Coordinates of C-alpha atoms and ligand atoms in Angstrom, one line a residue:
X1 CA -17.9 13.0 2.7
X2 CA -18.6 16.4 3.9
X3 CA -17.0 19.4 2.2
X4 CA -16.4 22.4 4.4
X5 CA -14.6 24.6 1.9
X6 CA -14.3 25.2 -1.8
X7 CA -10.5 25.1 -1.6
X8 CA -9.0 21.9 -2.8
X9 CA -7.4 20.0 0.1
X10 CA -3.9 20.7 -0.8
X11 CA -4.7 24.4 -0.8
X12 CA -5.8 24.4 2.8
X13 CA -3.4 26.3 5.1
X14 CA -3.2 23.1 7.3
X15 CA -2.0 21.1 4.3
X16 CA 0.5 23.7 3.0
X17 CA 1.9 24.1 6.5
X18 CA 2.6 20.4 6.6
X19 CA 4.4 20.6 3.3
X20 CA 6.6 23.4 4.8
X21 CA 7.1 21.3 7.9
X22 CA 8.4 18.5 5.8
X23 CA 11.4 20.7 5.0
X24 CA 12.2 21.1 8.6
X25 CA 11.9 17.3 9.1
X26 CA 14.3 16.5 6.3
X27 CA 17.5 15.4 7.9
X28 CA 15.8 14.5 11.2
X29 CA 16.4 10.9 11.9
X30 CA 14.5 8.5 14.2
X31 CA 17.8 8.1 16.0
X32 CA 17.7 11.8 16.9
X33 CA 14.1 11.7 17.9
X34 CA 14.5 8.8 20.3
X35 CA 17.8 10.1 21.7
X36 CA 16.4 13.6 22.4
X37 CA 13.1 12.5 23.8
X38 CA 13.1 9.6 26.3
X39 CA 9.4 9.8 26.8
X40 CA 8.6 9.4 23.1
X41 CA 7.8 5.7 23.1
X42 CA 5.4 5.9 26.1
X43 CA 3.7 9.0 24.8
X44 CA 3.2 7.6 21.3
X45 CA 1.6 4.4 22.5
X46 CA -2.1 3.9 23.0
X47 CA -4.6 1.1 23.7
X48 CA -8.0 0.6 22.2
X49 CA -10.4 -2.4 21.9
X50 CA -7.8 -4.9 22.9
X51 CA -5.0 -3.5 20.6
X52 CA -1.9 -1.6 21.4
X53 CA -0.5 0.8 18.8
X54 CA 3.0 2.1 19.1
X55 CA 3.5 4.8 16.5
X56 CA 6.8 6.2 18.0
X57 CA 8.9 4.8 15.1
X58 CA 7.3 7.2 12.7
X59 CA 9.1 10.2 11.2
X60 CA 7.0 12.7 13.2
X61 CA 7.4 15.0 16.1
X62 CA 4.7 16.3 18.4
X63 CA 4.5 19.3 16.1
X64 CA 3.9 17.1 13.1
X65 CA 1.1 15.4 14.9
X66 CA -0.5 18.7 15.9
X67 CA -0.4 19.8 12.3
X68 CA -2.0 16.6 11.1
X69 CA -4.7 17.0 13.7
X70 CA -5.2 20.5 12.5
X71 CA -5.7 19.2 9.0
X72 CA -8.3 16.7 10.3
X73 CA -10.2 19.5 11.9
X74 CA -9.9 21.7 8.7
X75 CA -11.4 18.8 6.7
X76 CA -14.4 18.4 8.9
X77 CA -13.5 14.9 10.1
X78 CA -15.7 15.2 13.3
X79 CA -18.8 16.1 11.3
X80 CA -18.1 13.3 8.8
X81 CA -17.7 10.7 11.5
X82 CA -21.0 11.8 13.1
X83 CA -22.7 11.8 9.7
X84 CA -21.7 8.2 9.0
X85 CA -22.7 6.8 12.5
X86 CA -26.1 8.6 12.3
X87 CA -27.1 7.2 9.0
X88 CA -26.8 10.3 6.8
X89 CA -26.5 9.5 3.0
X90 CA -22.8 10.1 2.9
X91 CA -22.4 7.8 -0.1
X92 CA -23.6 10.7 -2.3
X93 CA -22.8 9.2 -5.7
X94 CA -25.1 6.3 -5.0
X95 CA -27.4 8.3 -2.6
X96 CA -27.0 5.7 0.2
X97 CA -26.3 5.7 3.9
X98 CA -23.1 3.9 5.0
X99 CA -24.0 1.9 8.1
X100 CA -21.8 -1.1 8.4
X101 CA -21.4 0.1 12.0
X102 CA -25.1 -0.8 12.6
X103 CA -24.4 -4.4 11.7
X104 CA -22.3 -4.7 14.9
X105 CA -24.1 -2.2 17.0
X106 CA -24.2 -4.0 20.4
X107 CA -25.3 -0.9 22.4
X108 CA -29.0 -1.6 22.3
X109 CA -29.6 1.8 20.8
X110 CA -31.5 2.4 17.6
X111 CA -29.8 3.3 14.3
X112 CA -32.1 5.4 12.1
X113 CA -32.1 5.5 8.3
X114 CA -34.8 7.8 6.9
X115 CA -36.6 7.9 10.2
X116 CA -36.7 4.1 10.6
X117 CA -34.7 2.0 13.1
X118 CA -32.7 -0.6 11.1
X119 CA -31.7 -2.6 14.2
X120 CA -34.7 -4.9 14.4
X121 CA -33.9 -6.1 10.8
X122 CA -30.2 -6.5 11.6
X123 CA -30.9 -8.6 14.7
X124 CA -33.5 -10.7 12.9
X125 CA -31.1 -11.6 10.2
X126 CA -28.4 -12.4 12.7
X127 CA -30.9 -14.6 14.5
X128 CA -31.8 -16.5 11.3
X129 CA -28.1 -16.9 10.4
X130 CA -27.4 -18.4 13.9
X131 CA -30.3 -20.8 13.6
X132 CA -29.0 -21.9 10.1
X133 CA -25.4 -22.2 11.3
X134 CA -26.4 -24.3 14.3
X135 CA -28.5 -26.6 12.1
X136 CA -25.7 -27.2 9.7
X137 CA -23.1 -27.6 12.4
X138 CA -25.2 -30.1 14.4
X139 CA -26.1 -32.2 11.4
X140 CA -29.8 -31.3 11.7
X141 CA -29.7 -29.7 8.2
X142 CA -29.0 -32.6 5.9
X143 CA -28.5 -32.8 2.1
X144 CA -31.2 -34.0 -0.3
X145 CA -30.4 -37.6 0.3
X146 CA -30.4 -37.3 4.0
X147 CA -26.6 -37.2 4.3
X148 CA -24.9 -34.9 6.8
X149 CA -23.3 -31.7 5.3
X150 CA -19.5 -32.1 5.4
X151 CA -18.5 -29.1 3.2
X152 CA -19.8 -25.6 2.9
X153 CA -18.7 -23.6 -0.2
X154 CA -19.2 -19.9 -0.4
X155 CA -19.5 -18.6 -3.9
X156 CA -18.9 -14.9 -4.1
X157 CA -16.2 -12.4 -5.1
X158 CA -14.8 -9.1 -3.9
X159 CA -16.6 -8.1 -0.7
X160 CA -18.7 -11.2 -0.9
X161 CA -15.6 -13.3 -0.6
X162 CA -12.5 -11.6 0.8
X163 CA -13.8 -10.7 4.3
X164 CA -15.3 -14.0 5.3
X165 CA -12.4 -15.9 3.5
X166 CA -9.8 -13.8 5.4
X167 CA -11.6 -14.3 8.7
X168 CA -12.3 -18.0 8.2
X169 CA -8.5 -18.5 7.8
X170 CA -7.7 -16.2 10.7
X171 CA -10.1 -17.9 13.1
X172 CA -9.4 -21.5 12.2
X173 CA -8.5 -22.4 15.8
X174 CA -12.2 -21.5 16.6
X175 CA -13.7 -23.5 13.8
X176 CA -15.4 -26.9 13.7
X177 CA -12.7 -29.0 11.9
X178 CA -15.2 -31.7 10.9
X179 CA -16.8 -29.2 8.6
X180 CA -14.8 -28.0 5.6
X181 CA -15.6 -24.3 4.8
X182 CA -14.2 -23.3 1.4
X183 CA -14.4 -20.3 -0.9
X184 CA -14.8 -20.1 -4.7
X185 CA -14.5 -16.6 -6.2
X186 CA -12.6 -16.7 -9.5
X187 CA -14.5 -17.2 -12.8
X188 CA -11.5 -19.4 -13.8
X189 CA -13.1 -22.9 -13.6
X190 CA -9.9 -24.2 -12.0
X191 CA -11.0 -22.5 -8.8
X192 CA -14.3 -24.4 -8.8
X193 CA -12.8 -27.6 -9.9
X194 CA -10.1 -27.6 -7.2
X195 CA -12.3 -26.5 -4.4
X196 CA -14.9 -29.3 -5.2
X197 CA -12.3 -32.0 -6.0
X198 CA -13.0 -35.0 -3.9
X199 CA -16.2 -33.7 -2.4
X200 CA -19.5 -35.6 -2.5
X201 CA -22.3 -33.3 -3.8
X202 CA -24.7 -35.1 -1.5
X203 CA -22.7 -33.7 1.5
X204 CA -22.0 -30.2 0.1
X205 CA -23.9 -27.0 0.7
X206 CA -23.3 -23.9 -1.4
X207 CA -23.8 -20.3 -0.1
X208 CA -24.3 -18.0 -3.1
X209 CA -23.2 -14.6 -1.8
X210 CA -23.8 -11.6 -4.0
X211 CA -25.1 -8.2 -3.0
X212 CA -26.5 -7.6 -6.5
X213 CA -26.9 -11.2 -7.6
X214 CA -25.8 -10.2 -11.0
X215 CA -22.0 -10.5 -10.8
X216 CA -20.7 -12.5 -13.7
X217 CA -18.2 -14.5 -11.8
X218 CA -20.6 -15.5 -9.0
X219 CA -23.5 -16.3 -11.3
X220 CA -21.3 -18.4 -13.5
X221 CA -19.9 -20.3 -10.5
X222 CA -23.3 -20.7 -9.0
X223 CA -24.7 -22.2 -12.3
X224 CA -21.8 -24.6 -12.4
X225 CA -22.4 -25.6 -8.8
X226 CA -26.1 -26.2 -9.5
X227 CA -25.2 -28.4 -12.5
X228 CA -22.6 -30.3 -10.3
X229 CA -25.2 -31.0 -7.6
X230 CA -28.1 -31.9 -10.0
X231 CA -25.9 -34.1 -12.2
X232 CA -25.0 -36.1 -9.2
X233 CA -28.4 -36.1 -7.4
X234 CA -30.6 -36.1 -10.5
X235 CA -33.5 -34.1 -8.9
X236 CA -34.2 -30.4 -9.2
X237 CA -35.7 -30.5 -5.7
X238 CA -32.1 -30.9 -4.4
X239 CA -31.4 -27.2 -4.9
X240 CA -33.5 -26.4 -1.8
X241 CA -31.2 -28.5 0.5
X242 CA -27.9 -27.6 -1.2
X243 CA -28.2 -23.9 -2.0
X244 CA -28.8 -20.9 0.2
X245 CA -28.3 -17.3 -0.9
X246 CA -27.0 -14.0 0.7
X247 CA -28.2 -11.0 -1.2
X248 CA -30.1 -7.7 -1.3
X249 CA -31.8 -8.9 -4.5
X250 CA -34.7 -11.2 -3.7
X251 CA -36.0 -11.4 -7.3
X252 CA -32.5 -12.4 -8.6
X253 CA -32.3 -15.1 -6.0
X254 CA -35.7 -16.5 -6.9
X255 CA -34.9 -16.3 -10.6
X256 CA -31.8 -18.5 -9.9
X257 CA -34.1 -21.1 -8.3
X258 CA -33.3 -20.6 -4.7
X259 CA -36.3 -20.4 -2.4
X260 CA -36.4 -16.9 -0.7
X261 CA -37.0 -18.8 2.5
X262 CA -33.3 -19.9 2.1
X263 CA -32.1 -16.3 1.5
X264 CA -30.4 -14.1 4.1
X265 CA -30.9 -10.5 3.4
X266 CA -28.7 -7.4 3.8
X267 CA -29.2 -3.9 2.7
X268 CA -28.1 -1.2 0.2
X269 CA -26.4 0.7 3.0
X270 CA -23.9 -2.1 3.5
X271 CA -20.9 -1.7 1.1
X272 CA -19.6 -5.0 -0.2
X273 CA -16.1 -4.5 1.2
X274 CA -17.6 -3.5 4.6
X275 CA -20.1 -6.4 4.7
X276 CA -18.3 -9.1 6.8
X277 CA -20.6 -8.5 9.8
X278 CA -23.8 -8.8 7.6
X279 CA -25.2 -12.1 6.2
X280 CA -22.1 -12.1 4.0
X281 CA -20.4 -13.5 7.2
X282 CA -22.6 -16.6 7.0
X283 CA -19.8 -19.0 5.9
X284 CA -17.7 -17.7 8.8
X285 CA -20.5 -18.2 11.2
X286 CA -21.0 -21.7 10.0
X287 CA -17.3 -22.3 10.5
X288 CA -16.8 -20.8 13.9
X289 CA -20.3 -20.9 15.4
X290 CA -22.7 -18.1 16.3
X291 CA -21.1 -17.5 19.7
X292 CA -17.7 -16.8 18.3
X293 CA -19.3 -14.7 15.5
X294 CA -21.0 -12.6 18.2
X295 CA -17.6 -12.1 19.9
X296 CA -16.2 -10.8 16.6
X297 CA -19.1 -8.3 16.3
X298 CA -18.3 -7.2 19.8
X299 CA -14.7 -6.5 18.8
X300 CA -15.8 -4.5 15.8
X301 CA -18.2 -2.6 18.0
X302 CA -15.5 -1.8 20.6
X303 CA -13.3 -0.3 17.9
X304 CA -16.4 1.6 16.4
X305 CA -17.0 3.2 19.9
X306 CA -13.4 4.1 20.2
X307 CA -13.4 5.7 16.8
X308 CA -16.6 7.6 17.4
X309 CA -15.9 8.8 20.9
X310 CA -12.2 9.3 21.5
X311 CA -10.5 12.6 21.0
X312 CA -8.5 12.6 17.8
X313 CA -5.1 12.9 19.5
X314 CA -5.7 9.5 21.1
X315 CA -7.8 7.9 18.4
X316 CA -6.2 4.9 16.7
X317 CA -7.9 5.0 13.3
X318 CA -7.5 8.8 13.1
X319 CA -3.8 8.7 13.9
X320 CA -3.1 5.8 11.5
X321 CA -5.1 7.6 8.8
X322 CA -3.2 10.9 9.4
X323 CA 0.2 9.2 9.5
X324 CA -0.7 7.6 6.1
X325 CA -1.5 11.1 4.7
X326 CA 1.8 12.4 6.0
X327 CA 3.7 9.7 4.1
X328 CA 1.6 9.5 0.9
X329 CA 1.0 13.2 0.4
X330 CA 3.8 15.0 2.1
X331 CA 6.8 12.7 2.1
X332 CA 6.2 11.0 -1.2
X333 CA 5.5 7.4 -0.3
X334 CA 3.4 5.4 -2.8
X335 CA 2.7 2.2 -1.1
X336 CA 1.8 0.9 2.4
X337 CA 2.9 -2.6 3.6
X338 CA 0.8 -4.5 6.1
X339 CA 2.9 -7.3 7.7
X340 CA 1.1 -9.6 10.1
X341 CA 3.4 -11.9 12.2
X342 CA 0.7 -14.6 12.3
X343 CA 0.3 -17.2 9.6
X344 CA -3.5 -17.2 10.1
X345 CA -3.6 -13.6 8.8
X346 CA -2.2 -14.6 5.4
X347 CA -5.3 -13.3 3.7
X348 CA -5.5 -10.1 5.7
X349 CA -3.6 -7.9 3.2
X350 CA -5.9 -9.2 0.4
X351 CA -8.9 -8.1 2.3
X352 CA -7.3 -4.7 3.0
X353 CA -6.5 -4.3 -0.6
X354 CA -10.1 -4.2 -1.6
X355 CA -11.1 -2.3 1.5
X356 CA -8.6 0.5 1.0
X357 CA -7.9 0.5 -2.8
X358 CA -11.6 0.1 -3.9
X359 CA -12.6 2.8 -1.3
X360 CA -9.9 5.4 -1.9
X361 CA -8.6 4.7 -5.4
X362 CA -10.3 7.8 -6.7
X363 CA -9.0 10.9 -8.5
X364 CA -12.1 13.1 -8.4
X365 CA -13.0 15.1 -5.3
X366 CA -16.5 15.5 -3.9
X367 CA -17.0 18.7 -6.0
X368 CA -16.2 16.8 -9.2
X369 CA -12.7 18.2 -9.7
X370 CA -9.6 16.2 -10.6
X371 CA -7.6 16.2 -7.4
X372 CA -4.1 17.8 -7.3
X373 CA -2.6 15.2 -4.9
X374 CA -2.3 11.5 -4.4
X375 CA -5.1 9.5 -2.8
X376 CA -5.2 5.8 -1.8
X377 CA -1.9 4.1 -1.4
X378 CA -1.0 0.8 -3.0
X379 CA -1.6 -1.6 -0.1
X380 CA 0.3 -4.9 0.0
X381 CA 1.8 -7.4 2.4
X382 CA 2.5 -10.9 3.4
X383 CA 3.0 -12.6 6.8
X384 CA 6.3 -12.2 8.5
X385 CA 8.7 -14.0 8.5
X386 CA 8.1 -15.2 5.0
X387 CA 8.2 -11.6 3.7
X388 CA 11.6 -11.1 5.4
X389 CA 13.2 -13.6 3.0
X390 CA 11.4 -12.1 0.0
X391 CA 10.9 -8.4 -0.3
X392 CA 12.1 -6.8 3.0
X393 CA 15.5 -6.1 1.3
X394 CA 13.8 -3.4 -0.7
X395 CA 12.2 -1.9 2.4
X396 CA 15.5 -1.8 4.2
X397 CA 17.9 -0.7 1.5
X398 CA 15.8 0.3 -1.5
X399 CA 15.3 3.8 -2.7
X400 CA 11.6 4.1 -1.9
X401 CA 9.9 5.1 1.3
X402 CA 7.6 2.3 2.4
X403 CA 5.7 2.8 5.6
X404 CA 4.8 -0.5 7.2
X405 CA 2.3 -1.8 9.8
X406 CA 3.7 -4.7 11.8
X407 CA 1.0 -6.8 13.5
X408 CA 1.8 -9.3 16.3
X409 CA 0.3 -11.3 19.2
X410 CA 1.6 -11.9 22.7
X411 CA 0.4 -15.5 22.7
X412 CA 0.2 -18.2 20.0
X413 CA -2.6 -20.7 19.4
X414 CA 0.2 -23.2 18.8
X415 CA 2.7 -22.7 21.5
X416 CA 5.2 -25.2 20.1
X417 CA 8.7 -25.0 21.5
X418 CA 10.2 -21.6 20.9
X419 CA 8.5 -20.8 17.6
X420 CA 6.5 -17.9 19.0
X421 CA 9.5 -16.3 20.8
X422 CA 11.4 -16.5 17.5
X423 CA 8.5 -15.1 15.5
X424 CA 8.1 -12.2 17.9
X425 CA 11.9 -11.5 18.0
X426 CA 11.8 -11.2 14.3
X427 CA 9.0 -8.7 14.3
X428 CA 10.7 -6.5 16.9
X429 CA 14.1 -6.8 15.2
X430 CA 12.6 -5.7 11.9
X431 CA 11.0 -2.5 13.3
X432 CA 14.2 -1.8 15.2
X433 CA 16.4 -2.3 12.1
X434 CA 14.1 -0.2 9.9
X435 CA 14.1 2.7 12.4
X436 CA 17.7 2.8 13.5
X437 CA 19.6 1.1 10.8
X438 CA 23.4 0.7 11.0
X439 CA 25.8 3.5 10.4
X440 CA 29.1 3.5 8.4
X441 CA 31.0 3.7 11.7
X442 CA 29.2 0.6 13.0
X443 CA 29.9 -1.3 9.8
X444 CA 33.6 -0.3 9.9
X445 CA 33.9 -1.2 13.5
X446 CA 33.0 -4.7 12.6
X447 CA 36.2 -4.8 10.4
X448 CA 34.3 -4.7 7.2
X449 CA 36.4 -4.3 4.0
X450 CA 36.2 -0.6 2.9
X451 CA 34.7 -1.5 -0.5
X452 CA 31.9 -3.3 1.2
X453 CA 31.0 -0.7 3.7
X454 CA 28.5 1.3 1.6
X455 CA 26.6 -2.0 0.8
X456 CA 26.3 -2.9 4.5
X457 CA 25.0 0.4 5.7
X458 CA 21.4 0.5 6.7
X459 CA 20.2 4.1 6.5
X460 CA 17.3 3.4 8.9
X461 CA 14.7 6.2 9.4
X462 CA 12.1 3.8 7.8
X463 CA 8.8 4.3 9.5
X464 CA 6.7 1.6 11.1
X465 CA 3.6 1.2 13.3
X466 CA 3.6 -1.7 15.6
X467 CA 0.2 -3.2 16.5
X468 CA -0.2 -6.0 19.0
X469 CA -2.9 -7.8 20.9
X470 CA -2.8 -10.6 23.5
X471 CA -4.1 -13.2 21.1
X472 CA -5.8 -13.6 17.7
X473 CA -9.4 -14.2 18.7
X474 CA -12.8 -13.3 17.1
X475 CA -12.8 -10.2 19.2
X476 CA -9.4 -8.9 18.3
X477 CA -9.9 -9.8 14.7
X478 CA -13.1 -7.8 14.7
X479 CA -11.4 -4.8 16.3
X480 CA -8.5 -5.0 13.9
X481 CA -10.7 -5.1 10.8
X482 CA -12.8 -2.1 12.1
X483 CA -9.5 -0.2 12.8
X484 CA -8.5 -0.4 9.1
X485 CA -12.1 0.3 7.9
X486 CA -12.1 3.5 9.9
X487 CA -8.5 4.4 8.9
X488 CA -9.7 4.2 5.3
X489 CA -12.7 6.5 6.2
X490 CA -10.4 9.1 7.8
X491 CA -8.2 9.2 4.7
X492 CA -11.2 9.5 2.4
X493 CA -12.4 12.5 4.4
X494 CA -8.9 14.1 4.2
X495 CA -8.7 13.5 0.5
X496 CA -12.3 14.7 0.0
X497 CA -13.2 11.8 -2.2
X498 CA -16.2 9.4 -2.3
X499 CA -14.9 6.3 -0.5
X500 CA -18.1 4.3 -0.7
X501 CA -18.6 3.9 -4.5
X502 CA -16.6 1.9 -7.0
X503 CA -17.4 3.1 -10.5
X504 CA -13.9 2.3 -11.6
X505 CA -14.7 -1.4 -11.9
X506 CA -17.6 -0.8 -14.3
X507 CA -15.9 -0.1 -17.6
X508 CA -14.0 -3.4 -17.6
X509 CA -17.2 -5.3 -16.9
X510 CA -19.0 -3.7 -19.9
X511 CA -16.0 -4.3 -22.2
X512 CA -15.7 -7.9 -21.0
X513 CA -19.3 -8.6 -22.0
X514 CA -18.6 -7.3 -25.5
X515 CA -15.5 -9.3 -25.8
X516 CA -17.2 -12.4 -24.5
X517 CA -19.8 -12.1 -27.4
X518 CA -16.9 -11.9 -29.9
X519 CA -15.1 -14.9 -28.4
X520 CA -18.2 -17.0 -28.4
X521 CA -19.7 -16.0 -31.8
X522 CA -20.2 -18.9 -34.2
X523 CA -19.3 -16.9 -37.3
X524 CA -16.2 -14.8 -37.5
X525 CA -17.3 -11.6 -35.8
X526 CA -16.8 -8.0 -37.1
X527 CA -14.4 -6.6 -34.5
X528 CA -14.7 -3.0 -33.5
X529 CA -12.0 -2.8 -30.9
X530 CA -8.5 -1.3 -31.3
X531 CA -5.9 -3.2 -33.3
X532 CA -4.3 -4.8 -30.3
X533 CA -7.5 -6.1 -28.7
X534 CA -8.8 -7.3 -32.1
X535 CA -5.6 -9.3 -32.6
X536 CA -5.9 -10.9 -29.2
X537 CA -9.6 -11.8 -29.8
X538 CA -8.5 -13.6 -33.1
X539 CA -5.7 -15.3 -31.2
X540 CA -7.9 -16.7 -28.5
X541 CA -10.6 -17.7 -31.1
X542 CA -8.0 -19.6 -33.1
X543 CA -6.2 -21.3 -30.2
X544 CA -8.7 -21.6 -27.5
X545 CA -11.1 -24.4 -26.3
Ligands
LIG1 O1 -15.6 -5.4 -7.7 C1 -16.8 -4.6 -7.7 C2 -17.8 -5.1 -6.8 O2 -18.9 -4.4 -7.0 C3 -17.3 -5.1 -5.3 O3 -17.5 -3.8 -4.8 C4 -18.2 -6.1 -4.7 O4 -17.7 -6.4 -3.4 C5 -18.0 -7.2 -5.7 O5 -18.0 -6.5 -6.9 C6 -19.1 -8.3 -5.7 O6 -20.3 -7.8 -5.9 P1 -21.6 -8.6 -5.5 O7 -21.6 -8.8 -4.0 O8 -22.8 -7.7 -5.9 O9 -21.6 -9.9 -6.3

């Protein structure tokens, strides 16, 4: 991210002005804001890339928004956006460009990295992916014994799993139901065992997806998969028909025994959690077909254009990012809930958790200083209406401020009876109840026993965004995912942190390797950990299998 000043972000006048403004907003209720401003809902609604965002039910006035936009300017957001789209090495701690937007660039224009246009490579890989997907879907690609492939299993973790797994669920209505596309990520063998249960190895194809091709979980699952196939088919040559790889590491792929001819490449400038549009999307393309995958890329691209070209005051990712800063940094919220009213999006929050928390879970600014403010929010969520009967109580009447995004669709893929009207009614009712609540007078007017009145009051003033599109399609899913990617980018710029590295996951990996040695040692190992960890190593050695 660019850094336009030596002041820490919370020392900028634009930031301190917001902190002062928060005092003026204390005691201002969404009821007042809507009562005093009939044009509010219309003014605070905007459309982009097939999505409508209504942000009127936020605890903001026009003044608040102007001040947040001033903060964006003061933090150099425009320069930062341009730097990302033009291939500058904005991932400075890894000295890499950040160009997931090139993966879905449908403009026909070149995208340069170090003086070289990356688009021919991007399009060539998409072409190879489409050819492979068609061959698997049509039955032309058979297993080693000549049987048709009935199951495709992606082995990958983190960014090499969550995006395609989320999208494969979301886009089930567009998928070939005769082909089962599954995902194995956890190093817990139960995941592999359950996902392969009942499958015939002769009809199963594995996609081993790993940017580095060194990730412990993925390499372990891939080795287990190879043994599973070879045990059944009894011929090493079977690997060629049952394994393909997606990676940036050709040598690693070869060392595993997969022919590089069966490898789909991507590049160091694609971050794992931003890689759905790269070859990491291969299992999704196999599931939904190349045409639907292309529609998804177009949805991503439409939101990319909106983000790159729209003035900040009408820019959806910019506004959502700034509203998040308002709540997390100025009003003291700590989490952010994402609540899709669509069962197919049941893995969307999981994908966003990596996208947002791995990107913005940082405490050091771009000048190497410990920040004096909060950065990434804890992101969480579940589909409505299930969440309503689980955790919404706390959102309505708990002590914490929890900003929420409600996501819905005008039309259902399954228009059964009045299910969809009920689903939508619940979405709208929740945002209305959260914003406007129920006063003591209203509770009393219902004849409520005086002792119960305090318990039945809903304070309201709980902020929400409402996002809706006509239908969940490859295009709208692409645009929605890009919207959150760019929201995360905006916040990273405001917080002046490096959003595109993830050093925080390294220490655990190193320690796990040491502990694994101790767990597997034949003789009683000399343990050099702390007392607690040493005791647990002894416990698992004594009681484990
Ligand atoms: O969790 C750390 C991480 O490096 C993620 O950023 C990445 O998506 C994941 O591991 C998987 O990495 P790889 O694709 O290299 O196997």
